[in-house]
XYZ file of C-alpha atoms in Angstrom:
133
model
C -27.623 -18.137 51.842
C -29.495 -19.132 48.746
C -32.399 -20.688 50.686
C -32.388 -17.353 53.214
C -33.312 -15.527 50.411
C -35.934 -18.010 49.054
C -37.443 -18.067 52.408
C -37.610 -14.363 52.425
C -39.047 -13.562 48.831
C -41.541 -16.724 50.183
C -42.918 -14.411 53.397
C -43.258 -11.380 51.645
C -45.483 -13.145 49.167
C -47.274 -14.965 51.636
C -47.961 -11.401 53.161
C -48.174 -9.665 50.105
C -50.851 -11.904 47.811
C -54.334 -11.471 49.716
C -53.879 -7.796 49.416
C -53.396 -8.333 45.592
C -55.913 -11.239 45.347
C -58.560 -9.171 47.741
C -61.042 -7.339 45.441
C -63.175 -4.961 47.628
C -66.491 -5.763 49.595
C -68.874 -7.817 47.558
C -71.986 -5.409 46.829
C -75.001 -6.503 49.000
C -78.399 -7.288 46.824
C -81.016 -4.346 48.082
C -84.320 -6.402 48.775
C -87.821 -5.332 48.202
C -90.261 -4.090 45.092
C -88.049 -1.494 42.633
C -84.943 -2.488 44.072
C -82.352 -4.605 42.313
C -83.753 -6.911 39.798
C -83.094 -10.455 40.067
C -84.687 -11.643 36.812
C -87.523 -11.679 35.028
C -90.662 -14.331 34.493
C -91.932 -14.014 30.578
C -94.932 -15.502 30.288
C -94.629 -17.706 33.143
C -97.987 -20.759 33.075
C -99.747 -21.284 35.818
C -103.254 -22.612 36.596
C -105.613 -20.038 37.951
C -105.566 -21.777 41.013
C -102.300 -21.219 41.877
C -102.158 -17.623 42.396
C -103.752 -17.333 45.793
C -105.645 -13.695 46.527
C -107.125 -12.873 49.889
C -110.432 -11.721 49.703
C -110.017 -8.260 49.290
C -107.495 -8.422 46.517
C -104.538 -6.370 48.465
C -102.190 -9.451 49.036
C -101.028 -12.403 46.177
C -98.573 -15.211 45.851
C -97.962 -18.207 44.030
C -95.054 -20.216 43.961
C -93.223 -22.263 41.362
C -91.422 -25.113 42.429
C -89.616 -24.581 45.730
C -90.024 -20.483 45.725
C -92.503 -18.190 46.514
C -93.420 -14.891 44.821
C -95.235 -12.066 46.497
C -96.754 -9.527 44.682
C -96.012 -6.030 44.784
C -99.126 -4.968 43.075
C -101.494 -7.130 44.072
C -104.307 -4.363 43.717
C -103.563 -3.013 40.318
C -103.671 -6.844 39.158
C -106.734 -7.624 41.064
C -109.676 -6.787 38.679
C -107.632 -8.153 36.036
C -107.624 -11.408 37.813
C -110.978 -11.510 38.602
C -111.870 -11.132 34.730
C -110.177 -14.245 34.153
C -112.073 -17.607 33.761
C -111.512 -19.853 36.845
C -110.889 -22.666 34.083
C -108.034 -21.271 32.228
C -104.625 -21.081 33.185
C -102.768 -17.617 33.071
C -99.238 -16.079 31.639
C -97.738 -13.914 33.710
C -95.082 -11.122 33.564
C -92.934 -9.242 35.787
C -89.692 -8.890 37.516
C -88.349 -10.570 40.338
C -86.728 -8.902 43.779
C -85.256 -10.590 46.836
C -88.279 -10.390 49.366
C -86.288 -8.286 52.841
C -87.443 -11.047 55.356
C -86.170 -13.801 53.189
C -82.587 -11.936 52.598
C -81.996 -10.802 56.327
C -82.543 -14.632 57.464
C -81.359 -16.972 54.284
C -77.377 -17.134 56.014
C -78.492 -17.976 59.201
C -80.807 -21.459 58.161
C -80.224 -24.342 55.952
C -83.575 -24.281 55.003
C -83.137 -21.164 52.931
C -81.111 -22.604 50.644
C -83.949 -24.753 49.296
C -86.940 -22.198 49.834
C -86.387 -19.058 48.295
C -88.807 -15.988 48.390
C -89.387 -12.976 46.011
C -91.295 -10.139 45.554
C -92.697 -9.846 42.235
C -93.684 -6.095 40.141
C -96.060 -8.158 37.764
C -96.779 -6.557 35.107
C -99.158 -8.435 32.868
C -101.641 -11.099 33.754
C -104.026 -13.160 31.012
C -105.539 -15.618 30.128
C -103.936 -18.522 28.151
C -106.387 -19.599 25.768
C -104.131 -22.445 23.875
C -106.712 -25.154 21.893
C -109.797 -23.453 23.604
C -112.081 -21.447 20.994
């Protein structure tokens, strides 16, 4: 009788537990420019030459390390860029958004996992003019 009524208490708790543990549909990350923010780069170094404008200044990227950043203003940053000294490396600003192509394929491909691609607001771009005069 004892173990009857272990056994019992044991099913219902079995049945009972994933609808306590179970905490609601995790909230999917919106993708894209002025969506949800990711993080931030604060004065983020790069060379000059690795920010890589077409020629007529409406589409930028670098990367850093593995991951790829797409501007989302690559206009309003354009003449800005320009101004700055092919020889001098730049710190740049902005926040950081999953890019929509990247999100709608990174579960289906291993390869995601290591490559990851942004879209980036920047919002400041200069020169870094450490030990130069």
């Amino acid at each position: 009788m004892n173990s009857y009524i272990i056994r019992k208490i044991l099913v219902v708790l079995i049945m009972i537990l994933p609808l306590v543990s179970w905490s609601g549909c995790k909230k999917q990350a919106k993708c894209g420019c002025g969506k949800d923010i990711l993080f931030s780069l604060d004065g983020e170094l790069l060379d000059y030459s690795d920010i890589i404008y077409n020629s007529d200044g409406t589409n930028a990227y670098f990367m850093i390390g593995y991951s790829t950043y797409y501007f989302c203003n690559p206009g309003e940053m354009y003449e800005t860029f320009k101004d700055i000294s092919s020889d001098d490396q730049i710190l740049l600003s902005g926040d950081a958004f999953w890019e929509c192509s990247y999100l709608m394929n990174s579960s289906s491909s291993y390869y995601y996992s290591y490559y990851k691609i942004y879209n980036i607001q920047v919002t400041e771009i200069k020169s870094y003019l450490y030990g130069k005069k």
